[in-house]
Structures are given as C-alpha cells and as structure tokens.
Amino acid sequence: QVQLVESGGGLVQAGGSLRLSCAASGRTVSGNAMGWFRQAPGKERESVAGINWSGGRTYYADSVKGRFTISRDNAKNTVFLQMNGLKPEDTAAYYCAASDYNEYRSALSDFRSWGQGTQVTVSS
C-alpha cells in the first residue's frame, strides 16, 4: 500500500502562485498515473490535472489550463502541481492520488490511494 502526503498549500492572494508536492512512500509509484483533485465545501471532488506514468502525457481541467502545470520526478517518487494565476474559485482542499493504471483517466474509481489533502485558499 502506498502512502501519499501532500504539502505546499496555504493562503495566497488572487494572481499569486503555489507549488504543491505529493510525496509517495511504501512503494514506488513510477508505474502509476497520478492525479491532482480538489474539493470545495459543498461540492463534489473534481479532477484538476493528471499525468501518465512516464510524465510524457498530461491532462488538465478546462478551468486550470494555461495556469496549472503537473509534473513528476520518478526518482524522488514525487508529483508536483505548479499553480499560477490563482483565482478565488481555486479555493479548495487539494488531493493527490495514485491510479491503478499507468495511463491517466479522470475517473475517481481509477484511484485507490489518496493523500490526506492540503488546503489552498485564494483571497480576492
């Protein structure tokens, strides 16, 4: 079983940037697609970005395209989410998850391993 720990969340003004990290332990995730999801109060958890096992393919929700960048360092068993141009509507708890597959799909059912989440709050 893999353990995922997110870090890097915080409070930032609109237009600012944050970089989230997701460190995996227990086993390597180098063969797994990885995803970042977010959940705002009263809303369903939604896919934000995903990356395939090699890092060669990435996926973004329309709402974050051009502002967020997902990347991974398989040597360090870590996945990142660089968030630029943050907006108040980006406020949510952000979760990292490991897919059971090596190619990314946004379906939550693909993801069996989840981190505990890190809060991102964007003030206007």
N, CA, C and O atoms as a MOPAC input file, in Angstrom:
PM7 MOZYME 1SCF
protein

 N      0.84300 1    -1.18400 1     0.00000 1
 C      0.00000 1     0.00000 1     0.00000 1
 C      0.88700 1     1.24700 1     0.00000 1
 O      1.84100 1     1.33800 1     0.77300 1
 N      0.57500 1     2.17700 1    -0.84800 1
 C      1.35700 1     3.39100 1    -0.94000 1
 C      0.73800 1     4.45800 1    -0.05200 1
 O     -0.48500 1     4.55400 1     0.05400 1
 N      1.58200 1     5.25700 1     0.58300 1
 C      1.12500 1     6.41300 1     1.35600 1
 C      1.48300 1     7.67500 1     0.58000 1
 O      2.58900 1     7.80400 1     0.05500 1
 N      0.54300 1     8.59400 1     0.51700 1
 C      0.73000 1     9.84600 1    -0.20300 1
 C      0.56500 1    11.00800 1     0.76300 1
 O     -0.40400 1    11.06300 1     1.52000 1
 N      1.50900 1    11.93100 1     0.73400 1
 C      1.45300 1    13.08600 1     1.62600 1
 C      1.62700 1    14.35400 1     0.79500 1
 O      2.65400 1    14.56100 1     0.14800 1
 N      0.59500 1    15.19400 1     0.83200 1
 C      0.64300 1    16.46300 1     0.11600 1
 C      1.21200 1    17.56100 1     1.00900 1
 O      1.09600 1    17.50900 1     2.23300 1
 N      1.81800 1    18.53800 1     0.38500 1
 C      2.30900 1    19.71600 1     1.09300 1
 C      2.32400 1    20.88400 1     0.12400 1
 O      2.20900 1    20.70700 1    -1.08900 1
 N      2.46800 1    22.09300 1     0.68300 1
 C      2.60100 1    23.27400 1    -0.15000 1
 C      1.37900 1    24.15900 1    -0.22900 1
 O      1.42000 1    25.22600 1    -0.84100 1
 N      0.29000 1    23.72700 1     0.38500 1
 C     -0.89700 1    24.55700 1     0.37800 1
 C     -0.72800 1    25.77600 1     1.26800 1
 O      0.25800 1    25.89900 1     1.99400 1
 N     -1.71200 1    26.68400 1     1.20200 1
 C     -1.64700 1    27.87300 1     2.02900 1
 C     -2.60200 1    28.93600 1     1.55900 1
 O     -3.48400 1    28.69000 1     0.73600 1
 N     -2.41300 1    30.12600 1     2.09700 1
 C     -3.24000 1    31.28100 1     1.76700 1
 C     -2.44700 1    32.18300 1     0.82200 1
 O     -1.29800 1    32.53100 1     1.09500 1
 N     -3.07300 1    32.55400 1    -0.28600 1
 C     -2.40200 1    33.39700 1    -1.27300 1
 C     -3.41000 1    34.36500 1    -1.86200 1
 O     -4.60400 1    34.07100 1    -1.92700 1
 N     -2.92700 1    35.51300 1    -2.28800 1
 C     -3.80800 1    36.48700 1    -2.92400 1
 C     -4.07600 1    36.08700 1    -4.37300 1
 O     -3.28800 1    35.37400 1    -4.99300 1
 N     -5.18300 1    36.55200 1    -4.88400 1
 C     -5.51200 1    36.29600 1    -6.28500 1
 C     -4.36700 1    36.76200 1    -7.18000 1
 O     -3.79700 1    37.83500 1    -6.98300 1
 N     -4.04500 1    35.92900 1    -8.16700 1
 C     -2.93200 1    36.20800 1    -9.05100 1
 C     -1.62500 1    35.59700 1    -8.60300 1
 O     -0.65100 1    35.58400 1    -9.35600 1
 N     -1.59500 1    35.09200 1    -7.38600 1
 C     -0.37400 1    34.51100 1    -6.83900 1
 C     -0.15700 1    33.08000 1    -7.28500 1
 O     -0.90900 1    32.53400 1    -8.09300 1
 N      0.89100 1    32.48800 1    -6.73400 1
 C      1.28800 1    31.13000 1    -7.12500 1
 C      1.54700 1    30.26800 1    -5.89200 1
 O      1.93400 1    30.75700 1    -4.83100 1
 N      1.32200 1    28.98600 1    -6.06800 1
 C      1.69100 1    27.98100 1    -5.08600 1
 C      2.19400 1    26.75300 1    -5.82800 1
 O      1.80800 1    26.49400 1    -6.96800 1
 N      3.06600 1    25.99700 1    -5.15800 1
 C      3.53100 1    24.73400 1    -5.71600 1
 C      3.22900 1    23.62500 1    -4.71700 1
 O      3.77900 1    23.59200 1    -3.61600 1
 N      2.34400 1    22.71900 1    -5.12200 1
 C      2.00600 1    21.58000 1    -4.29000 1
 C      2.92900 1    20.40900 1    -4.60700 1
 O      3.32100 1    20.19300 1    -5.75400 1
 N      3.26400 1    19.66300 1    -3.56500 1
 C      4.06100 1    18.45000 1    -3.72500 1
 C      3.29800 1    17.27200 1    -3.15600 1
 O      2.51600 1    17.41900 1    -2.21600 1
 N      3.52500 1    16.11500 1    -3.72400 1
 C      2.91700 1    14.87800 1    -3.25000 1
 C      4.02100 1    13.83100 1    -3.17400 1
 O      4.50600 1    13.34800 1    -4.19600 1
 N      4.40900 1    13.49200 1    -1.95900 1
 C      5.48000 1    12.52100 1    -1.75500 1
 C      4.87800 1    11.15400 1    -1.47300 1
 O      4.03800 1    11.00300 1    -0.58600 1
 N      5.31300 1    10.16900 1    -2.23200 1
 C      4.82600 1     8.80400 1    -2.06000 1
 C      5.85100 1     7.98100 1    -1.28800 1
 O      7.06000 1     8.15000 1    -1.44700 1
 N      5.33900 1     7.08900 1    -0.45000 1
 C      6.21200 1     6.17800 1     0.29000 1
 C      5.53100 1     4.82400 1     0.40100 1
 O      4.32900 1     4.69800 1     0.16600 1
 N      6.29600 1     3.83500 1     0.75400 1
 C      5.76300 1     2.48700 1     0.87900 1
 C      6.04900 1     1.63200 1    -0.34000 1
 O      6.34700 1     0.44400 1    -0.21300 1
 N      5.96400 1     2.21200 1    -1.48300 1
 C      6.35100 1     1.56300 1    -2.73300 1
 C      6.50300 1     2.64000 1    -3.79300 1
 O      6.05300 1     3.77000 1    -3.60800 1
 N      7.12500 1     2.29400 1    -4.88200 1
 C      7.28000 1     3.25300 1    -5.95700 1
 C      5.96500 1     3.46400 1    -6.69400 1
 O      5.16900 1     2.53700 1    -6.84100 1
 N      5.74300 1     4.69100 1    -7.15700 1
 C      4.58200 1     4.99500 1    -7.99400 1
 C      5.03100 1     5.31300 1    -9.42000 1
 O      4.27500 1     5.89400 1   -10.19900 1
 N      6.25200 1     4.93200 1    -9.75500 1
 C      6.78400 1     5.27700 1   -11.07600 1
 C      6.02000 1     4.60500 1   -12.21300 1
 O      6.10600 1     5.04700 1   -13.35900 1
 N      5.28100 1     3.55100 1   -11.91300 1
 C      4.49900 1     2.88200 1   -12.93200 1
 C      3.03400 1     3.28100 1   -12.93500 1
 O      2.24200 1     2.73200 1   -13.70100 1
 N      2.66900 1     4.22400 1   -12.09200 1
 C      1.27700 1     4.63300 1   -11.93400 1
 C      1.03600 1     6.02000 1   -12.49400 1
 O      1.85000 1     6.92600 1   -12.31500 1
 N     -0.08900 1     6.17800 1   -13.17400 1
 C     -0.54100 1     7.53400 1   -13.44500 1
 C     -0.90100 1     8.18400 1   -12.11500 1
 O     -1.30500 1     7.51100 1   -11.16700 1
 N     -0.74600 1     9.50800 1   -12.06200 1
 C     -1.03100 1    10.24300 1   -10.83900 1
 C     -1.98300 1    11.38600 1   -11.15600 1
 O     -2.00600 1    11.89500 1   -12.27700 1
 N     -2.75900 1    11.78100 1   -10.17400 1
 C     -3.69700 1    12.86200 1   -10.39500 1
 C     -3.77100 1    13.80500 1    -9.21200 1
 O     -3.50100 1    13.43200 1    -8.07000 1
 N     -4.14100 1    15.02800 1    -9.51700 1
 C     -4.49000 1    16.01900 1    -8.50000 1
 C     -5.98800 1    16.29600 1    -8.63000 1
 O     -6.50600 1    16.51300 1    -9.72500 1
 N     -6.65700 1    16.28300 1    -7.49900 1
 C     -8.08500 1    16.54900 1    -7.43800 1
 C     -8.30600 1    17.64500 1    -6.40500 1
 O     -7.42700 1    17.92200 1    -5.58900 1
 N     -9.46900 1    18.26200 1    -6.44000 1
 C     -9.80200 1    19.25400 1    -5.43200 1
 C    -11.26900 1    19.14800 1    -5.06700 1
 O    -12.10400 1    18.68500 1    -5.84500 1
 N    -11.54900 1    19.59400 1    -3.85100 1
 C    -12.92400 1    19.57700 1    -3.36600 1
 C    -13.15900 1    20.81700 1    -2.52500 1
 O    -12.49700 1    21.04000 1    -1.51100 1
 N    -14.11200 1    21.61200 1    -2.96800 1
 C    -14.52600 1    22.79800 1    -2.23600 1
 C    -15.71200 1    22.43000 1    -1.34600 1
 O    -16.41600 1    21.46300 1    -1.63900 1
 N    -15.94700 1    23.17400 1    -0.27400 1
 C    -17.07500 1    22.85900 1     0.61600 1
 C    -18.38700 1    22.81300 1    -0.14700 1
 O    -18.70700 1    23.72600 1    -0.90800 1
 N    -19.14100 1    21.74700 1     0.06300 1
 C    -20.43900 1    21.61900 1    -0.57100 1
 C    -20.39900 1    21.18100 1    -2.01800 1
 O    -21.43800 1    21.08900 1    -2.67100 1
 N    -19.21400 1    20.91200 1    -2.52200 1
 C    -19.08500 1    20.49800 1    -3.92200 1
 C    -18.46100 1    19.11300 1    -4.01200 1
 O    -17.83900 1    18.62800 1    -3.06800 1
 N    -18.64300 1    18.49200 1    -5.16700 1
 C    -18.05500 1    17.18300 1    -5.39000 1
 C    -16.55400 1    17.31300 1    -5.68700 1
 O    -16.07500 1    18.35300 1    -6.13900 1
 N    -15.84100 1    16.23000 1    -5.41600 1
 C    -14.42000 1    16.20200 1    -5.73600 1
 C    -14.27800 1    16.17600 1    -7.26100 1
 O    -14.97200 1    15.43200 1    -7.95400 1
 N    -13.36300 1    17.00400 1    -7.76000 1
 C    -13.19700 1    17.09700 1    -9.20500 1
 C    -11.72400 1    16.95200 1    -9.58800 1
 O    -10.81600 1    17.28400 1    -8.82600 1
 N    -11.53500 1    16.44600 1   -10.79200 1
 C    -10.18500 1    16.29800 1   -11.31700 1
 C     -9.62600 1    17.66400 1   -11.71400 1
 O    -10.31700 1    18.48000 1   -12.32400 1
 N     -8.38000 1    17.89200 1   -11.36100 1
 C     -7.70300 1    19.13400 1   -11.71700 1
 C     -6.65300 1    18.87800 1   -12.80400 1
 O     -6.61600 1    19.56500 1   -13.82400 1
 N     -5.80500 1    17.88100 1   -12.56300 1
 C     -4.71600 1    17.58000 1   -13.50000 1
 C     -4.28500 1    16.13500 1   -13.32600 1
 O     -4.45200 1    15.54700 1   -12.25800 1
 N     -3.73400 1    15.57800 1   -14.37900 1
 C     -3.24300 1    14.20900 1   -14.31400 1
 C     -1.99900 1    14.04200 1   -15.16700 1
 O     -1.71800 1    14.84700 1   -16.05500 1
 N     -1.25900 1    12.97900 1   -14.88000 1
 C     -0.01900 1    12.72600 1   -15.60300 1
 C      0.16400 1    11.22100 1   -15.72200 1
 O     -0.11600 1    10.47900 1   -14.78000 1
 N      0.63200 1    10.77500 1   -16.87300 1
 C      0.80700 1     9.33700 1   -17.03900 1
 C      2.09300 1     8.88400 1   -16.34200 1
 O      2.82100 1     9.70000 1   -15.77700 1
 N      2.36100 1     7.59400 1   -16.38700 1
 C      3.45200 1     7.01900 1   -15.60100 1
 C      4.80700 1     7.61600 1   -15.92600 1
 O      5.65000 1     7.75000 1   -15.03900 1
 N      5.03300 1     7.97900 1   -17.18300 1
 C      6.35200 1     8.46500 1   -17.58500 1
 C      6.47200 1     9.98300 1   -17.51600 1
 O      7.57100 1    10.53300 1   -17.57600 1
 N      5.34200 1    10.64300 1   -17.38900 1
 C      5.35800 1    12.10000 1   -17.44500 1
 C      5.21900 1    12.62700 1   -18.85600 1
 O      5.24800 1    13.83900 1   -19.07300 1
 N      5.06800 1    11.73400 1   -19.81800 1
 C      5.01000 1    12.15500 1   -21.20900 1
 C      3.65700 1    12.68700 1   -21.65300 1
 O      3.54400 1    13.34000 1   -22.69000 1
 N      2.64400 1    12.40500 1   -20.86600 1
 C      1.29600 1    12.90300 1   -21.19800 1
 C      0.67000 1    13.52700 1   -19.95400 1
 O      0.70000 1    12.95400 1   -18.86500 1
 N      0.11000 1    14.70100 1   -20.14500 1
 C     -0.54400 1    15.41400 1   -19.06200 1
 C     -1.95000 1    15.82000 1   -19.47300 1
 O     -2.26200 1    15.94000 1   -20.65700 1
 N     -2.78900 1    16.02800 1   -18.46900 1
 C     -4.18600 1    16.35600 1   -18.69600 1
 C     -4.59400 1    17.43600 1   -17.69700 1
 O     -4.13600 1    17.44700 1   -16.55500 1
 N     -5.45900 1    18.34000 1   -18.14500 1
 C     -5.89000 1    19.42900 1   -17.28400 1
 C     -7.38300 1    19.66600 1   -17.45200 1
 O     -7.94200 1    19.52200 1   -18.53900 1
 N     -8.00800 1    20.03400 1   -16.34600 1
 C     -9.37900 1    20.51400 1   -16.42400 1
 C     -9.37600 1    21.84400 1   -17.17100 1
 O     -8.41700 1    22.61200 1   -17.09200 1
 N    -10.44700 1    22.10200 1   -17.88600 1
 C    -10.51600 1    23.34600 1   -18.66000 1
 C    -10.32100 1    24.57400 1   -17.76900 1
 O     -9.76400 1    25.58300 1   -18.20000 1
 N    -10.78100 1    24.47600 1   -16.53100 1
 C    -10.73800 1    25.62200 1   -15.63200 1
 C     -9.31700 1    26.00000 1   -15.21200 1
 O     -9.09400 1    27.10800 1   -14.72400 1
 N     -8.35200 1    25.08900 1   -15.39600 1
 C     -6.98400 1    25.38400 1   -14.95300 1
 C     -5.97400 1    25.37600 1   -16.09600 1
 O     -4.79700 1    25.66600 1   -15.87900 1
 N     -6.40600 1    25.05400 1   -17.28800 1
 C     -5.48200 1    25.01100 1   -18.43000 1
 C     -4.79400 1    26.35400 1   -18.61500 1
 O     -5.42900 1    27.40800 1   -18.56500 1
 N     -3.49000 1    26.29700 1   -18.83100 1
 C     -2.71400 1    27.51300 1   -19.01500 1
 C     -2.25400 1    28.15700 1   -17.72600 1
 O     -1.43400 1    29.07400 1   -17.74600 1
 N     -2.78100 1    27.68200 1   -16.59200 1
 C     -2.39000 1    28.24900 1   -15.29400 1
 C     -1.67100 1    27.22400 1   -14.40700 1
 O     -0.75400 1    27.58300 1   -13.66800 1
 N     -2.07600 1    25.97500 1   -14.47600 1
 C     -1.50400 1    24.90900 1   -13.64100 1
 C     -0.63200 1    24.00600 1   -14.48500 1
 O     -0.90000 1    23.79300 1   -15.66700 1
 N      0.41900 1    23.47500 1   -13.87100 1
 C      1.29800 1    22.51900 1   -14.53100 1
 C      1.58600 1    21.35500 1   -13.59700 1
 O      2.05400 1    21.54700 1   -12.47500 1
 N      1.30200 1    20.14300 1   -14.07100 1
 C      1.61100 1    18.94400 1   -13.29700 1
 C      2.91400 1    18.35200 1   -13.81800 1
 O      3.19000 1    18.37600 1   -15.01700 1
 N      3.70300 1    17.82600 1   -12.90200 1
 C      4.96100 1    17.18100 1   -13.28100 1
 C      5.27600 1    16.10300 1   -12.26100 1
 O      4.63900 1    16.02000 1   -11.21100 1
 N      6.25600 1    15.28400 1   -12.57500 1
 C      6.63200 1    14.22300 1   -11.64800 1
 C      8.13000 1    13.97000 1   -11.72400 1
 O      8.77300 1    14.18900 1   -12.75000 1
 N      8.65500 1    13.50700 1   -10.61100 1
 C     10.05500 1    13.10200 1   -10.53000 1
 C     10.05000 1    11.67000 1   -10.00700 1
 O      9.98500 1    11.44000 1    -8.80000 1
 N     10.11800 1    10.72000 1   -10.92000 1
 C     10.01300 1     9.31600 1   -10.51100 1
 C     11.19300 1     8.87500 1    -9.65100 1
 O     11.05400 1     7.96300 1    -8.83600 1
 N     12.33000 1     9.49700 1    -9.81700 1
 C     13.48900 1     9.15200 1    -8.97900 1
 C     13.23400 1     9.51000 1    -7.52400 1
 O     13.75200 1     8.86700 1    -6.61100 1
 N     12.41900 1    10.55700 1    -7.32000 1
 C     12.10000 1    11.00000 1    -5.96300 1
 C     10.71100 1    10.55500 1    -5.51700 1
 O     10.27300 1    10.87300 1    -4.41200 1
 N     10.02300 1     9.81200 1    -6.38900 1
 C      8.68600 1     9.31000 1    -6.03600 1
 C      7.74500 1    10.44600 1    -5.64300 1
 O      6.98300 1    10.33300 1    -4.68300 1
 N      7.80900 1    11.52900 1    -6.38900 1
 C      7.09000 1    12.75100 1    -6.03800 1
 C      6.40200 1    13.33200 1    -7.26800 1
 O      6.91600 1    13.26300 1    -8.38500 1
 N      5.23700 1    13.90000 1    -7.03200 1
 C      4.46100 1    14.57500 1    -8.07300 1
 C      4.22300 1    16.01800 1    -7.61500 1
 O      4.06000 1    16.28700 1    -6.42400 1
 N      4.20700 1    16.92200 1    -8.56800 1
 C      4.07100 1    18.34000 1    -8.26000 1
 C      2.88200 1    18.94100 1    -9.01200 1
 O      2.45400 1    18.43300 1   -10.04900 1
 N      2.36800 1    20.02700 1    -8.46200 1
 C      1.36800 1    20.82900 1    -9.15100 1
 C      1.74700 1    22.29000 1    -8.95900 1
 O      1.59900 1    22.84700 1    -7.87100 1
 N      2.23700 1    22.90100 1   -10.03400 1
 C      2.55300 1    24.32200 1   -10.01600 1
 C      1.29600 1    25.08900 1   -10.38900 1
 O      0.72200 1    24.87200 1   -11.45600 1
 N      0.87600 1    25.97200 1    -9.51800 1
 C     -0.36400 1    26.71700 1    -9.72700 1
 C     -0.03600 1    28.20000 1    -9.81800 1
 O      0.40700 1    28.80400 1    -8.84200 1
 N     -0.25000 1    28.77700 1   -10.97700 1
 C     -0.02600 1    30.19900 1   -11.21000 1
 C     -1.35000 1    30.88800 1   -11.51000 1
 O     -2.33300 1    30.23500 1   -11.85900 1
 N     -1.37000 1    32.19700 1   -11.37300 1
 C     -2.57700 1    32.93700 1   -11.68500 1
 C     -3.77700 1    32.46900 1   -10.89200 1
 O     -4.87700 1    32.34900 1   -11.43200 1
 N     -3.57100 1    32.20400 1    -9.60900 1
 C     -4.63900 1    31.64100 1    -8.78500 1
 C     -5.82800 1    32.59000 1    -8.67400 1
 O     -5.67800 1    33.81100 1    -8.61900 1
 N     -7.00600 1    31.99000 1    -8.64200 1
 C     -8.25600 1    32.72800 1    -8.55200 1
 C     -8.99900 1    32.30200 1    -7.29300 1
 O     -8.76200 1    31.20200 1    -6.79400 1
 N     -9.88800 1    33.13500 1    -6.76300 1
 C    -10.66500 1    32.72700 1    -5.57900 1
 C    -11.42400 1    31.41700 1    -5.79700 1
 O    -11.60700 1    30.64900 1    -4.85300 1
 N    -11.85900 1    31.15700 1    -7.00800 1
 C    -12.59200 1    29.91300 1    -7.28300 1
 C    -11.69800 1    28.67200 1    -7.25600 1
 O    -12.19700 1    27.55000 1    -7.34100 1
 N    -10.38800 1    28.86300 1    -7.13700 1
 C     -9.46900 1    27.73100 1    -6.96900 1
 C     -9.39000 1    27.27800 1    -5.51000 1
 O     -8.75300 1    26.26900 1    -5.20800 1
 N    -10.03100 1    28.01700 1    -4.60900 1
 C    -10.02300 1    27.66400 1    -3.19400 1
 C    -10.66600 1    26.30000 1    -2.98200 1
 O    -11.80900 1    26.07200 1    -3.37700 1
 N     -9.91900 1    25.39900 1    -2.35700 1
 C    -10.39700 1    24.03400 1    -2.12700 1
 C     -9.33000 1    23.25600 1    -1.37300 1
 O     -8.19900 1    23.71200 1    -1.21200 1
 N     -9.71600 1    22.07400 1    -0.91700 1
 C     -8.72600 1    21.10400 1    -0.44900 1
 C     -8.22500 1    20.34300 1    -1.66900 1
 O     -9.02400 1    19.86400 1    -2.47300 1
 N     -6.93000 1    20.23100 1    -1.81000 1
 C     -6.32000 1    19.56000 1    -2.95500 1
 C     -5.76000 1    18.21100 1    -2.52800 1
 O     -5.06300 1    18.09300 1    -1.52000 1
 N     -6.08400 1    17.20200 1    -3.32000 1
 C     -5.69600 1    15.83700 1    -3.01000 1
 C     -4.86300 1    15.24000 1    -4.14600 1
 O     -5.13800 1    15.45200 1    -5.32700 1
 N     -3.85900 1    14.50200 1    -3.75500 1
 C     -3.05800 1    13.73200 1    -4.68200 1
 C     -3.55500 1    12.28700 1    -4.63900 1
 O     -3.95800 1    11.79300 1    -3.58600 1
 N     -3.52100 1    11.61900 1    -5.78600 1
 C     -3.97800 1    10.24000 1    -5.82600 1
 C     -3.17700 1     9.44100 1    -6.83900 1
 O     -2.74000 1     9.96800 1    -7.86200 1
 N     -2.99000 1     8.16200 1    -6.54100 1
 C     -2.28900 1     7.24600 1    -7.43800 1
 C     -3.29400 1     6.34700 1    -8.13400 1
 O     -4.12600 1     5.70500 1    -7.49400 1
 N     -3.20200 1     6.31400 1    -9.45300 1
 C     -4.10800 1     5.47200 1   -10.23000 1
 C     -3.67000 1     4.00600 1   -10.17500 1
 O     -2.50500 1     3.70400 1    -9.91600 1
 N     -4.61100 1     3.11300 1   -10.42000 1
 C     -4.28200 1     1.70300 1   -10.55000 1
 C     -3.72500 1     1.38300 1   -11.93300 1
 O     -3.32600 1     0.25000 1   -12.20400 1
 N     -3.70000 1     2.38600 1   -12.80400 1
 C     -3.28400 1     2.20100 1   -14.18400 1
 C     -2.09900 1     3.09900 1   -14.52000 1
 O     -1.80200 1     4.04200 1   -13.78500 1
 N     -1.42500 1     2.80900 1   -15.62300 1
 C     -0.26700 1     3.64000 1   -15.96200 1
 C     -0.62600 1     4.82100 1   -16.84500 1
 O      0.14600 1     5.77200 1   -16.97300 1
 N     -1.80500 1     4.75600 1   -17.45500 1
 C     -2.27100 1     5.91700 1   -18.21800 1
 C     -3.39300 1     6.60700 1   -17.44400 1
 O     -4.20100 1     5.95600 1   -16.78200 1
 N     -3.42500 1     7.91900 1   -17.53800 1
 C     -4.33900 1     8.69300 1   -16.71000 1
 C     -5.74800 1     8.73700 1   -17.29700 1
 O     -5.93400 1     8.93500 1   -18.49800 1
 N     -6.70900 1     8.55200 1   -16.44300 1
 C     -8.10800 1     8.87500 1   -16.73600 1
 C     -8.63000 1     9.61000 1   -15.52400 1
 O     -8.16200 1     9.37500 1   -14.41000 1
 N     -9.57600 1    10.48300 1   -15.71600 1
 C    -10.03200 1    11.32400 1   -14.61400 1
 C    -11.04200 1    10.63900 1   -13.70500 1
 O    -11.44500 1    11.21100 1   -12.69200 1
 N    -11.45500 1     9.43000 1   -14.04800 1
 C    -12.45600 1     8.73700 1   -13.23900 1
 C    -11.92300 1     8.45300 1   -11.84700 1
 O    -10.87200 1     7.83000 1   -11.69600 1
 N    -12.64000 1     8.90500 1   -10.83200 1
 C    -12.19900 1     8.70300 1    -9.45500 1
 C    -12.04900 1     7.21700 1    -9.11900 1
 O    -11.24200 1     6.84900 1    -8.26600 1
 N    -12.81400 1     6.38000 1    -9.78100 1
 C    -12.74900 1     4.94700 1    -9.49200 1
 C    -11.41400 1     4.32300 1    -9.88600 1
 O    -11.09500 1     3.21800 1    -9.44600 1
 N    -10.62800 1     5.02000 1   -10.71200 1
 C     -9.30400 1     4.52200 1   -11.08400 1
 C     -8.29100 1     4.66100 1    -9.94600 1
 O     -7.22800 1     4.04000 1    -9.97000 1
 N     -8.62900 1     5.47800 1    -8.95700 1
 C     -7.66700 1     5.86700 1    -7.93000 1
 C     -8.00400 1     5.21600 1    -6.59900 1
 O     -9.04100 1     5.49300 1    -5.99800 1
 N     -7.10700 1     4.34400 1    -6.15100 1
 C     -7.34600 1     3.65200 1    -4.89700 1
 C     -6.56500 1     4.26300 1    -3.73800 1
 O     -6.94400 1     4.09100 1    -2.58000 1
 N     -5.48700 1     4.96700 1    -4.03600 1
 C     -4.64300 1     5.53600 1    -2.99400 1
 C     -4.74600 1     7.04900 1    -3.02200 1
 O     -4.55000 1     7.67900 1    -4.06100 1
 N     -5.05500 1     7.62600 1    -1.86700 1
 C     -5.27900 1     9.07200 1    -1.74900 1
 C     -4.46000 1     9.63600 1    -0.59700 1
 O     -4.21900 1     8.96200 1     0.40500 1
 N     -4.03400 1    10.89500 1    -0.76000 1
 C     -3.43000 1    11.61300 1     0.33200 1
 C     -4.49900 1    12.22500 1     1.22200 1
 O     -5.69500 1    12.08400 1     0.97000 1
 N     -4.04700 1    12.90300 1     2.26200 1
 C     -4.98300 1    13.48300 1     3.23400 1
 C     -5.44700 1    14.86200 1     2.81400 1
 O     -6.38900 1    15.40100 1     3.39300 1
 N     -4.79600 1    15.44300 1     1.81000 1
 C     -5.20600 1    16.73600 1     1.29600 1
 C     -4.42600 1    17.89500 1     1.88700 1
 O     -3.90500 1    17.81500 1     2.99900 1
 N     -4.35700 1    18.96500 1     1.12700 1
 C     -3.75000 1    20.21400 1     1.59100 1
 C     -4.65300 1    21.36200 1     1.15300 1
 O     -5.13800 1    21.38700 1     0.02200 1
 N     -4.87000 1    22.29900 1     2.05000 1
 C     -5.82800 1    23.38700 1     1.79300 1
 C     -5.16700 1    24.51500 1     1.01000 1
 O     -4.06600 1    24.96200 1     1.33100 1
 N     -5.86400 1    24.95500 1    -0.01500 1
 C     -5.45900 1    26.13100 1    -0.78900 1
 C     -6.56900 1    27.15900 1    -0.67200 1
 O     -7.72300 1    26.88000 1    -0.99800 1
 N     -6.21900 1    28.34300 1    -0.21000 1
 C     -7.19500 1    29.41900 1    -0.07200 1
 C     -6.68500 1    30.63200 1    -0.82600 1
 O     -5.57800 1    31.11200 1    -0.58000 1
 N     -7.50100 1    31.12500 1    -1.74800 1
 C     -7.12900 1    32.27700 1    -2.56400 1
 C     -8.04400 1    33.42700 1    -2.20400 1
 O     -9.26200 1    33.32900 1    -2.35600 1
 N     -7.46600 1    34.51600 1    -1.73000 1
 C     -8.25200 1    35.68000 1    -1.34800 1
 C     -8.34500 1    36.66500 1    -2.51000 1
 O     -7.43600 1    36.77300 1    -3.33300 1
 N     -9.46400 1    37.37600 1    -2.55400 1
 C     -9.68700 1    38.32300 1    -3.66600 1
 C     -9.15500 1    39.69700 1    -3.32000 1
 O     -9.25300 1    40.61900 1    -4.13000 1

